[in-house]
């Protein structure tokens, strides 16, 4: 029994260390830097030869990584004989890394505005007179486009969606939805619910509790998944019950297709 418990504890520690390494790498550390910093956090201060043993790497590479970690602000040197290195507490060292990332993101956001202005004439426009049918793929690209459409809406947005897909998009576009409602955009939403007992999450219910939003529900996966913006442009997906990354988003402003979708939406809406 004791052996099993020791194995379980060792496995838990191993998983926790792996998760810690992944977190540090996500913050921008190299694999070597993350390994050294995490070992110093777990084992305390140590001299370079011991750290090299922990890392399983040549001492020259470890010294280079330690110098880099000191420049980043994650490792301090403790002068003495022998020279030792100790980890700066995460609440101090990692917070500084995160603050720097926020600063970098802020600069990138500013530069994005300058960069976009250089190509203003080539940017997408929802006011084009040319009729088009466009296919968009990729989770990030689809979400970015949907956000743009909600931001550009002036009067109405009609949505038909299966609940899981709706929640995925709603959680990522909530701020865009709230701003559209504040502008006076009217939302009509038809949701296909997995079963009779299923309900919307409380935060989604609260967000939709306003005079500009009406939600109707039907049990089962609807055969279509569409959104109509200002009765001028529409989105639909090939596979309503699949994850967003598995189903391309089709966008069109062709009046025949938009009109057909609007009539179909209205029939379903009136029947509920």
PDB file of C-alpha atoms in Angstrom:
ATOM      1  CA  UNK A   1       0.000   0.000   0.000  1.00  0.00           C
ATOM      2  CA  UNK A   2       2.838   2.374   0.886  1.00  0.00           C
ATOM      3  CA  UNK A   3       4.576   1.611  -2.431  1.00  0.00           C
ATOM      4  CA  UNK A   4       1.395   2.501  -4.325  1.00  0.00           C
ATOM      5  CA  UNK A   5       1.073   5.751  -2.393  1.00  0.00           C
ATOM      6  CA  UNK A   6       4.709   6.663  -3.115  1.00  0.00           C
ATOM      7  CA  UNK A   7       4.213   5.933  -6.819  1.00  0.00           C
ATOM      8  CA  UNK A   8       1.052   8.050  -6.858  1.00  0.00           C
ATOM      9  CA  UNK A   9       2.790  10.966  -5.143  1.00  0.00           C
ATOM     10  CA  UNK A  10       5.742  10.701  -7.539  1.00  0.00           C
ATOM     11  CA  UNK A  11       3.381  10.713 -10.519  1.00  0.00           C
ATOM     12  CA  UNK A  12       1.510  13.744  -9.160  1.00  0.00           C
ATOM     13  CA  UNK A  13       4.781  15.631  -8.635  1.00  0.00           C
ATOM     14  CA  UNK A  14       5.925  14.698 -12.141  1.00  0.00           C
ATOM     15  CA  UNK A  15       2.700  15.967 -13.685  1.00  0.00           C
ATOM     16  CA  UNK A  16       2.871  19.167 -11.646  1.00  0.00           C
ATOM     17  CA  UNK A  17       6.438  19.770 -12.786  1.00  0.00           C
ATOM     18  CA  UNK A  18       5.485  19.227 -16.422  1.00  0.00           C
ATOM     19  CA  UNK A  19       2.610  21.676 -16.052  1.00  0.00           C
ATOM     20  CA  UNK A  20       4.982  24.163 -14.440  1.00  0.00           C
ATOM     21  CA  UNK A  21       7.430  23.821 -17.315  1.00  0.00           C
ATOM     22  CA  UNK A  22       4.663  24.398 -19.859  1.00  0.00           C
ATOM     23  CA  UNK A  23       3.498  27.503 -17.998  1.00  0.00           C
ATOM     24  CA  UNK A  24       6.998  28.972 -17.900  1.00  0.00           C
ATOM     25  CA  UNK A  25       7.527  28.248 -21.591  1.00  0.00           C
ATOM     26  CA  UNK A  26       4.217  29.982 -22.362  1.00  0.00           C
ATOM     27  CA  UNK A  27       5.586  33.038 -20.556  1.00  0.00           C
ATOM     28  CA  UNK A  28       8.494  33.073 -23.000  1.00  0.00           C
ATOM     29  CA  UNK A  29      11.242  31.095 -21.267  1.00  0.00           C
ATOM     30  CA  UNK A  30      13.266  28.561 -23.214  1.00  0.00           C
ATOM     31  CA  UNK A  31      13.083  24.919 -22.189  1.00  0.00           C
ATOM     32  CA  UNK A  32      16.490  25.182 -20.513  1.00  0.00           C
ATOM     33  CA  UNK A  33      15.578  28.378 -18.640  1.00  0.00           C
ATOM     34  CA  UNK A  34      12.259  26.935 -17.483  1.00  0.00           C
ATOM     35  CA  UNK A  35      13.902  23.706 -16.311  1.00  0.00           C
ATOM     36  CA  UNK A  36      16.569  25.538 -14.302  1.00  0.00           C
ATOM     37  CA  UNK A  37      14.173  28.049 -12.740  1.00  0.00           C
ATOM     38  CA  UNK A  38      11.675  25.359 -11.752  1.00  0.00           C
ATOM     39  CA  UNK A  39      14.403  23.181 -10.220  1.00  0.00           C
ATOM     40  CA  UNK A  40      15.665  26.133  -8.182  1.00  0.00           C
ATOM     41  CA  UNK A  41      12.123  26.787  -6.960  1.00  0.00           C
ATOM     42  CA  UNK A  42      11.667  23.133  -5.995  1.00  0.00           C
ATOM     43  CA  UNK A  43      15.102  22.425  -4.537  1.00  0.00           C
ATOM     44  CA  UNK A  44      16.379  25.781  -3.312  1.00  0.00           C
ATOM     45  CA  UNK A  45      19.636  27.577  -4.053  1.00  0.00           C
ATOM     46  CA  UNK A  46      22.507  25.616  -5.565  1.00  0.00           C
ATOM     47  CA  UNK A  47      25.846  25.967  -7.304  1.00  0.00           C
ATOM     48  CA  UNK A  48      26.186  25.634 -11.059  1.00  0.00           C
ATOM     49  CA  UNK A  49      27.521  22.062 -11.117  1.00  0.00           C
ATOM     50  CA  UNK A  50      24.479  20.816  -9.178  1.00  0.00           C
ATOM     51  CA  UNK A  51      22.113  22.782 -11.400  1.00  0.00           C
ATOM     52  CA  UNK A  52      23.839  21.249 -14.441  1.00  0.00           C
ATOM     53  CA  UNK A  53      23.193  17.807 -12.938  1.00  0.00           C
ATOM     54  CA  UNK A  54      19.509  18.653 -12.440  1.00  0.00           C
ATOM     55  CA  UNK A  55      19.205  19.954 -15.980  1.00  0.00           C
ATOM     56  CA  UNK A  56      21.238  17.139 -17.527  1.00  0.00           C
ATOM     57  CA  UNK A  57      23.140  19.698 -19.604  1.00  0.00           C
ATOM     58  CA  UNK A  58      26.771  20.861 -19.962  1.00  0.00           C
ATOM     59  CA  UNK A  59      27.830  23.425 -17.386  1.00  0.00           C
ATOM     60  CA  UNK A  60      28.674  26.014 -20.074  1.00  0.00           C
ATOM     61  CA  UNK A  61      25.076  25.939 -21.343  1.00  0.00           C
ATOM     62  CA  UNK A  62      23.756  26.121 -17.789  1.00  0.00           C
ATOM     63  CA  UNK A  63      25.907  29.183 -17.028  1.00  0.00           C
ATOM     64  CA  UNK A  64      24.573  30.871 -20.167  1.00  0.00           C
ATOM     65  CA  UNK A  65      20.978  30.128 -19.154  1.00  0.00           C
ATOM     66  CA  UNK A  66      21.626  31.336 -15.584  1.00  0.00           C
ATOM     67  CA  UNK A  67      22.995  34.633 -16.910  1.00  0.00           C
ATOM     68  CA  UNK A  68      19.883  34.999 -19.086  1.00  0.00           C
ATOM     69  CA  UNK A  69      17.606  34.235 -16.132  1.00  0.00           C
ATOM     70  CA  UNK A  70      19.424  36.840 -14.062  1.00  0.00           C
ATOM     71  CA  UNK A  71      18.909  39.436 -16.808  1.00  0.00           C
ATOM     72  CA  UNK A  72      15.213  38.534 -16.951  1.00  0.00           C
ATOM     73  CA  UNK A  73      14.972  38.940 -13.182  1.00  0.00           C
ATOM     74  CA  UNK A  74      14.207  35.341 -12.227  1.00  0.00           C
ATOM     75  CA  UNK A  75      17.528  34.333 -10.637  1.00  0.00           C
ATOM     76  CA  UNK A  76      19.847  36.026  -8.125  1.00  0.00           C
ATOM     77  CA  UNK A  77      23.503  35.214  -7.461  1.00  0.00           C
ATOM     78  CA  UNK A  78      24.551  34.549  -3.888  1.00  0.00           C
ATOM     79  CA  UNK A  79      28.193  35.546  -3.581  1.00  0.00           C
ATOM     80  CA  UNK A  80      30.402  33.123  -1.713  1.00  0.00           C
ATOM     81  CA  UNK A  81      32.595  30.122  -2.202  1.00  0.00           C
ATOM     82  CA  UNK A  82      31.164  28.354  -4.034  1.00  0.00           C
ATOM     83  CA  UNK A  83      28.982  30.816  -5.945  1.00  0.00           C
ATOM     84  CA  UNK A  84      25.314  29.839  -5.669  1.00  0.00           C
ATOM     85  CA  UNK A  85      22.157  30.751  -7.546  1.00  0.00           C
ATOM     86  CA  UNK A  86      18.666  31.092  -6.131  1.00  0.00           C
ATOM     87  CA  UNK A  87      15.264  31.594  -7.714  1.00  0.00           C
ATOM     88  CA  UNK A  88      13.440  34.902  -7.330  1.00  0.00           C
ATOM     89  CA  UNK A  89       9.935  34.168  -5.917  1.00  0.00           C
ATOM     90  CA  UNK A  90       7.355  33.785  -8.731  1.00  0.00           C
ATOM     91  CA  UNK A  91       5.143  36.536  -7.294  1.00  0.00           C
ATOM     92  CA  UNK A  92       7.991  38.971  -7.986  1.00  0.00           C
ATOM     93  CA  UNK A  93       9.936  37.545 -10.904  1.00  0.00           C
ATOM     94  CA  UNK A  94       7.103  36.158 -13.007  1.00  0.00           C
ATOM     95  CA  UNK A  95       4.869  39.154 -12.357  1.00  0.00           C
ATOM     96  CA  UNK A  96       7.572  41.334 -13.885  1.00  0.00           C
ATOM     97  CA  UNK A  97       7.625  39.035 -16.940  1.00  0.00           C
ATOM     98  CA  UNK A  98       3.847  39.281 -17.266  1.00  0.00           C
ATOM     99  CA  UNK A  99       3.919  43.079 -16.892  1.00  0.00           C
ATOM    100  CA  UNK A 100       6.511  43.255 -19.662  1.00  0.00           C
ATOM    101  CA  UNK A 101       4.322  41.096 -21.906  1.00  0.00           C
ATOM    102  CA  UNK A 102       1.372  43.434 -21.314  1.00  0.00           C
ATOM    103  CA  UNK A 103       3.616  46.351 -22.252  1.00  0.00           C
ATOM    104  CA  UNK A 104       4.729  44.567 -25.426  1.00  0.00           C
ATOM    105  CA  UNK A 105       1.118  43.753 -26.332  1.00  0.00           C
ATOM    106  CA  UNK A 106       0.136  47.393 -25.823  1.00  0.00           C
ATOM    107  CA  UNK A 107       2.902  48.486 -28.187  1.00  0.00           C
ATOM    108  CA  UNK A 108       1.884  45.860 -30.746  1.00  0.00           C
ATOM    109  CA  UNK A 109      -1.724  47.062 -30.536  1.00  0.00           C
ATOM    110  CA  UNK A 110      -0.626  50.631 -31.237  1.00  0.00           C
ATOM    111  CA  UNK A 111       1.593  49.542 -34.116  1.00  0.00           C
ATOM    112  CA  UNK A 112      -1.296  47.492 -35.536  1.00  0.00           C
ATOM    113  CA  UNK A 113      -3.248  50.715 -35.994  1.00  0.00           C
ATOM    114  CA  UNK A 114      -0.377  52.309 -37.901  1.00  0.00           C
ATOM    115  CA  UNK A 115       0.138  49.161 -39.958  1.00  0.00           C
ATOM    116  CA  UNK A 116      -3.563  48.834 -40.824  1.00  0.00           C
ATOM    117  CA  UNK A 117      -3.755  52.448 -41.969  1.00  0.00           C
ATOM    118  CA  UNK A 118      -1.089  51.750 -44.574  1.00  0.00           C
ATOM    119  CA  UNK A 119      -3.438  49.268 -46.249  1.00  0.00           C
ATOM    120  CA  UNK A 120      -6.758  51.010 -45.648  1.00  0.00           C
ATOM    121  CA  UNK A 121      -7.854  50.711 -49.262  1.00  0.00           C
ATOM    122  CA  UNK A 122      -7.413  46.930 -49.174  1.00  0.00           C
ATOM    123  CA  UNK A 123      -9.247  46.315 -45.914  1.00  0.00           C
ATOM    124  CA  UNK A 124     -12.511  44.408 -45.824  1.00  0.00           C
ATOM    125  CA  UNK A 125     -15.631  46.509 -46.162  1.00  0.00           C
ATOM    126  CA  UNK A 126     -19.168  45.475 -45.370  1.00  0.00           C
ATOM    127  CA  UNK A 127     -20.499  48.238 -47.609  1.00  0.00           C
ATOM    128  CA  UNK A 128     -19.252  46.785 -50.894  1.00  0.00           C
ATOM    129  CA  UNK A 129     -21.833  46.890 -53.665  1.00  0.00           C
ATOM    130  CA  UNK A 130     -20.418  43.772 -55.308  1.00  0.00           C
ATOM    131  CA  UNK A 131     -22.243  40.573 -54.373  1.00  0.00           C
ATOM    132  CA  UNK A 132     -19.956  37.914 -52.950  1.00  0.00           C
ATOM    133  CA  UNK A 133     -19.875  34.491 -51.328  1.00  0.00           C
ATOM    134  CA  UNK A 134     -16.799  34.038 -49.153  1.00  0.00           C
ATOM    135  CA  UNK A 135     -15.550  31.025 -47.178  1.00  0.00           C
ATOM    136  CA  UNK A 136     -13.590  31.651 -43.974  1.00  0.00           C
ATOM    137  CA  UNK A 137     -11.766  28.920 -42.067  1.00  0.00           C
ATOM    138  CA  UNK A 138      -9.812  28.709 -38.830  1.00  0.00           C
ATOM    139  CA  UNK A 139     -11.136  29.333 -35.322  1.00  0.00           C
ATOM    140  CA  UNK A 140      -9.335  32.641 -34.753  1.00  0.00           C
ATOM    141  CA  UNK A 141     -10.207  34.049 -38.168  1.00  0.00           C
ATOM    142  CA  UNK A 142     -13.879  33.078 -37.793  1.00  0.00           C
ATOM    143  CA  UNK A 143     -14.190  34.641 -34.327  1.00  0.00           C
ATOM    144  CA  UNK A 144     -12.429  37.819 -35.486  1.00  0.00           C
ATOM    145  CA  UNK A 145     -14.842  38.139 -38.428  1.00  0.00           C
ATOM    146  CA  UNK A 146     -17.911  37.568 -36.243  1.00  0.00           C
ATOM    147  CA  UNK A 147     -16.725  40.255 -33.821  1.00  0.00           C
ATOM    148  CA  UNK A 148     -16.264  42.655 -36.729  1.00  0.00           C
ATOM    149  CA  UNK A 149     -19.789  41.957 -37.979  1.00  0.00           C
ATOM    150  CA  UNK A 150     -21.382  42.598 -34.577  1.00  0.00           C
ATOM    151  CA  UNK A 151     -19.422  45.838 -34.292  1.00  0.00           C
ATOM    152  CA  UNK A 152     -20.653  46.966 -37.732  1.00  0.00           C
ATOM    153  CA  UNK A 153     -24.341  46.085 -37.211  1.00  0.00           C
ATOM    154  CA  UNK A 154     -26.735  49.040 -37.155  1.00  0.00           C
ATOM    155  CA  UNK A 155     -30.264  47.750 -36.574  1.00  0.00           C
ATOM    156  CA  UNK A 156     -30.825  43.987 -36.293  1.00  0.00           C
ATOM    157  CA  UNK A 157     -29.128  40.614 -35.897  1.00  0.00           C
ATOM    158  CA  UNK A 158     -31.110  37.359 -36.276  1.00  0.00           C
ATOM    159  CA  UNK A 159     -29.397  34.181 -35.061  1.00  0.00           C
ATOM    160  CA  UNK A 160     -30.202  30.477 -35.415  1.00  0.00           C
ATOM    161  CA  UNK A 161     -27.707  28.210 -33.674  1.00  0.00           C
ATOM    162  CA  UNK A 162     -27.213  24.913 -31.856  1.00  0.00           C
ATOM    163  CA  UNK A 163     -26.507  25.675 -28.182  1.00  0.00           C
ATOM    164  CA  UNK A 164     -22.881  24.399 -27.881  1.00  0.00           C
ATOM    165  CA  UNK A 165     -21.755  26.418 -30.899  1.00  0.00           C
ATOM    166  CA  UNK A 166     -23.691  29.474 -29.716  1.00  0.00           C
ATOM    167  CA  UNK A 167     -22.073  29.368 -26.263  1.00  0.00           C
ATOM    168  CA  UNK A 168     -18.596  29.021 -27.753  1.00  0.00           C
ATOM    169  CA  UNK A 169     -19.080  32.152 -29.863  1.00  0.00           C
ATOM    170  CA  UNK A 170     -21.034  34.091 -27.212  1.00  0.00           C
ATOM    171  CA  UNK A 171     -18.299  33.660 -24.614  1.00  0.00           C
ATOM    172  CA  UNK A 172     -15.752  35.132 -27.036  1.00  0.00           C
ATOM    173  CA  UNK A 173     -17.913  37.917 -28.477  1.00  0.00           C
ATOM    174  CA  UNK A 174     -19.778  39.053 -25.352  1.00  0.00           C
ATOM    175  CA  UNK A 175     -18.256  42.539 -25.275  1.00  0.00           C
ATOM    176  CA  UNK A 176     -19.126  43.074 -28.948  1.00  0.00           C
ATOM    177  CA  UNK A 177     -22.699  41.914 -28.257  1.00  0.00           C
ATOM    178  CA  UNK A 178     -23.093  44.262 -25.271  1.00  0.00           C
ATOM    179  CA  UNK A 179     -21.855  47.257 -27.267  1.00  0.00           C
ATOM    180  CA  UNK A 180     -24.248  46.425 -30.118  1.00  0.00           C
ATOM    181  CA  UNK A 181     -27.179  46.246 -27.677  1.00  0.00           C
ATOM    182  CA  UNK A 182     -26.156  49.612 -26.215  1.00  0.00           C
ATOM    183  CA  UNK A 183     -26.259  51.059 -29.748  1.00  0.00           C
ATOM    184  CA  UNK A 184     -29.851  49.842 -30.064  1.00  0.00           C
ATOM    185  CA  UNK A 185     -29.256  46.776 -32.246  1.00  0.00           C
ATOM    186  CA  UNK A 186     -32.162  44.314 -31.899  1.00  0.00           C
ATOM    187  CA  UNK A 187     -31.272  40.639 -31.403  1.00  0.00           C
ATOM    188  CA  UNK A 188     -33.605  37.722 -32.135  1.00  0.00           C
ATOM    189  CA  UNK A 189     -32.052  34.382 -31.212  1.00  0.00           C
ATOM    190  CA  UNK A 190     -33.346  30.849 -31.872  1.00  0.00           C
ATOM    191  CA  UNK A 191     -31.418  28.163 -29.989  1.00  0.00           C
ATOM    192  CA  UNK A 192     -31.464  24.412 -30.539  1.00  0.00           C
ATOM    193  CA  UNK A 193     -31.235  22.897 -27.049  1.00  0.00           C
ATOM    194  CA  UNK A 194     -29.730  19.403 -26.476  1.00  0.00           C
ATOM    195  CA  UNK A 195     -32.652  18.432 -24.192  1.00  0.00           C
ATOM    196  CA  UNK A 196     -35.687  19.805 -22.340  1.00  0.00           C
ATOM    197  CA  UNK A 197     -33.834  20.298 -19.051  1.00  0.00           C
ATOM    198  CA  UNK A 198     -30.910  22.188 -20.590  1.00  0.00           C
ATOM    199  CA  UNK A 199     -30.788  25.905 -19.880  1.00  0.00           C
ATOM    200  CA  UNK A 200     -28.453  28.767 -20.674  1.00  0.00           C
ATOM    201  CA  UNK A 201     -25.613  29.502 -18.238  1.00  0.00           C
ATOM    202  CA  UNK A 202     -26.582  32.172 -15.715  1.00  0.00           C
ATOM    203  CA  UNK A 203     -24.099  34.749 -17.057  1.00  0.00           C
ATOM    204  CA  UNK A 204     -25.504  34.358 -20.595  1.00  0.00           C
ATOM    205  CA  UNK A 205     -29.067  34.639 -19.264  1.00  0.00           C
ATOM    206  CA  UNK A 206     -28.183  37.842 -17.431  1.00  0.00           C
ATOM    207  CA  UNK A 207     -26.521  39.337 -20.504  1.00  0.00           C
ATOM    208  CA  UNK A 208     -29.615  38.613 -22.617  1.00  0.00           C
ATOM    209  CA  UNK A 209     -32.009  40.081 -20.078  1.00  0.00           C
ATOM    210  CA  UNK A 210     -32.585  43.370 -21.898  1.00  0.00           C
ATOM    211  CA  UNK A 211     -35.284  44.937 -24.059  1.00  0.00           C
ATOM    212  CA  UNK A 212     -33.228  44.575 -27.254  1.00  0.00           C
ATOM    213  CA  UNK A 213     -32.781  40.790 -27.040  1.00  0.00           C
ATOM    214  CA  UNK A 214     -35.377  38.042 -27.430  1.00  0.00           C
ATOM    215  CA  UNK A 215     -34.442  34.362 -27.176  1.00  0.00           C
ATOM    216  CA  UNK A 216     -36.586  31.402 -28.255  1.00  0.00           C
ATOM    217  CA  UNK A 217     -35.671  27.740 -27.790  1.00  0.00           C
ATOM    218  CA  UNK A 218     -36.391  24.468 -29.530  1.00  0.00           C
ATOM    219  CA  UNK A 219     -35.208  20.996 -28.510  1.00  0.00           C
ATOM    220  CA  UNK A 220     -32.827  19.302 -30.931  1.00  0.00           C
ATOM    221  CA  UNK A 221     -30.050  20.215 -33.325  1.00  0.00           C
ATOM    222  CA  UNK A 222     -31.345  22.636 -35.941  1.00  0.00           C
ATOM    223  CA  UNK A 223     -30.619  21.811 -39.560  1.00  0.00           C
ATOM    224  CA  UNK A 224     -29.157  25.239 -40.148  1.00  0.00           C
ATOM    225  CA  UNK A 225     -26.830  27.607 -38.361  1.00  0.00           C
ATOM    226  CA  UNK A 226     -27.088  31.173 -39.597  1.00  0.00           C
ATOM    227  CA  UNK A 227     -26.785  34.820 -38.609  1.00  0.00           C
ATOM    228  CA  UNK A 228     -28.355  37.697 -40.551  1.00  0.00           C
ATOM    229  CA  UNK A 229     -26.948  41.200 -40.056  1.00  0.00           C
ATOM    230  CA  UNK A 230     -29.203  44.185 -40.823  1.00  0.00           C
ATOM    231  CA  UNK A 231     -31.035  41.988 -43.387  1.00  0.00           C
ATOM    232  CA  UNK A 232     -28.104  42.693 -45.727  1.00  0.00           C
ATOM    233  CA  UNK A 233     -25.463  40.093 -44.951  1.00  0.00           C
ATOM    234  CA  UNK A 234     -25.587  36.544 -43.619  1.00  0.00           C
ATOM    235  CA  UNK A 235     -23.322  33.824 -42.248  1.00  0.00           C
ATOM    236  CA  UNK A 236     -23.987  30.113 -42.254  1.00  0.00           C
ATOM    237  CA  UNK A 237     -21.974  26.967 -41.580  1.00  0.00           C
ATOM    238  CA  UNK A 238     -21.940  23.602 -43.326  1.00  0.00           C
ATOM    239  CA  UNK A 239     -22.124  21.537 -40.139  1.00  0.00           C
ATOM    240  CA  UNK A 240     -24.184  23.215 -37.359  1.00  0.00           C
ATOM    241  CA  UNK A 241     -23.369  20.563 -34.735  1.00  0.00           C
ATOM    242  CA  UNK A 242     -19.598  20.515 -35.238  1.00  0.00           C
ATOM    243  CA  UNK A 243     -16.925  22.560 -33.526  1.00  0.00           C
ATOM    244  CA  UNK A 244     -16.255  25.932 -35.084  1.00  0.00           C
ATOM    245  CA  UNK A 245     -12.803  24.890 -36.318  1.00  0.00           C
ATOM    246  CA  UNK A 246     -14.338  21.940 -38.205  1.00  0.00           C
ATOM    247  CA  UNK A 247     -16.930  23.910 -40.153  1.00  0.00           C
ATOM    248  CA  UNK A 248     -16.013  26.795 -42.497  1.00  0.00           C
ATOM    249  CA  UNK A 249     -18.018  29.995 -42.157  1.00  0.00           C
ATOM    250  CA  UNK A 250     -19.769  31.038 -45.370  1.00  0.00           C
ATOM    251  CA  UNK A 251     -20.507  34.766 -45.703  1.00  0.00           C
ATOM    252  CA  UNK A 252     -22.626  36.381 -48.403  1.00  0.00           C
ATOM    253  CA  UNK A 253     -24.370  39.650 -49.161  1.00  0.00           C
ATOM    254  CA  UNK A 254     -26.250  38.266 -52.173  1.00  0.00           C
ATOM    255  CA  UNK A 255     -29.843  39.530 -51.808  1.00  0.00           C
ATOM    256  CA  UNK A 256     -31.440  36.263 -52.985  1.00  0.00           C
ATOM    257  CA  UNK A 257     -29.602  34.183 -50.389  1.00  0.00           C
ATOM    258  CA  UNK A 258     -30.084  36.755 -47.632  1.00  0.00           C
ATOM    259  CA  UNK A 259     -33.786  37.021 -48.478  1.00  0.00           C
ATOM    260  CA  UNK A 260     -34.205  33.237 -48.436  1.00  0.00           C
ATOM    261  CA  UNK A 261     -32.467  33.025 -45.041  1.00  0.00           C
ATOM    262  CA  UNK A 262     -34.584  35.854 -43.655  1.00  0.00           C
ATOM    263  CA  UNK A 263     -37.826  34.190 -44.753  1.00  0.00           C
ATOM    264  CA  UNK A 264     -36.695  30.852 -43.305  1.00  0.00           C
ATOM    265  CA  UNK A 265     -35.779  32.497 -40.005  1.00  0.00           C
ATOM    266  CA  UNK A 266     -39.118  34.295 -39.829  1.00  0.00           C
ATOM    267  CA  UNK A 267     -41.090  31.074 -40.413  1.00  0.00           C
ATOM    268  CA  UNK A 268     -39.255  29.299 -37.590  1.00  0.00           C
ATOM    269  CA  UNK A 269     -39.572  32.338 -35.322  1.00  0.00           C
ATOM    270  CA  UNK A 270     -43.331  32.619 -35.877  1.00  0.00           C
ATOM    271  CA  UNK A 271     -43.806  28.885 -35.230  1.00  0.00           C
ATOM    272  CA  UNK A 272     -42.246  29.029 -31.750  1.00  0.00           C
TER     273      UNK A 272
END
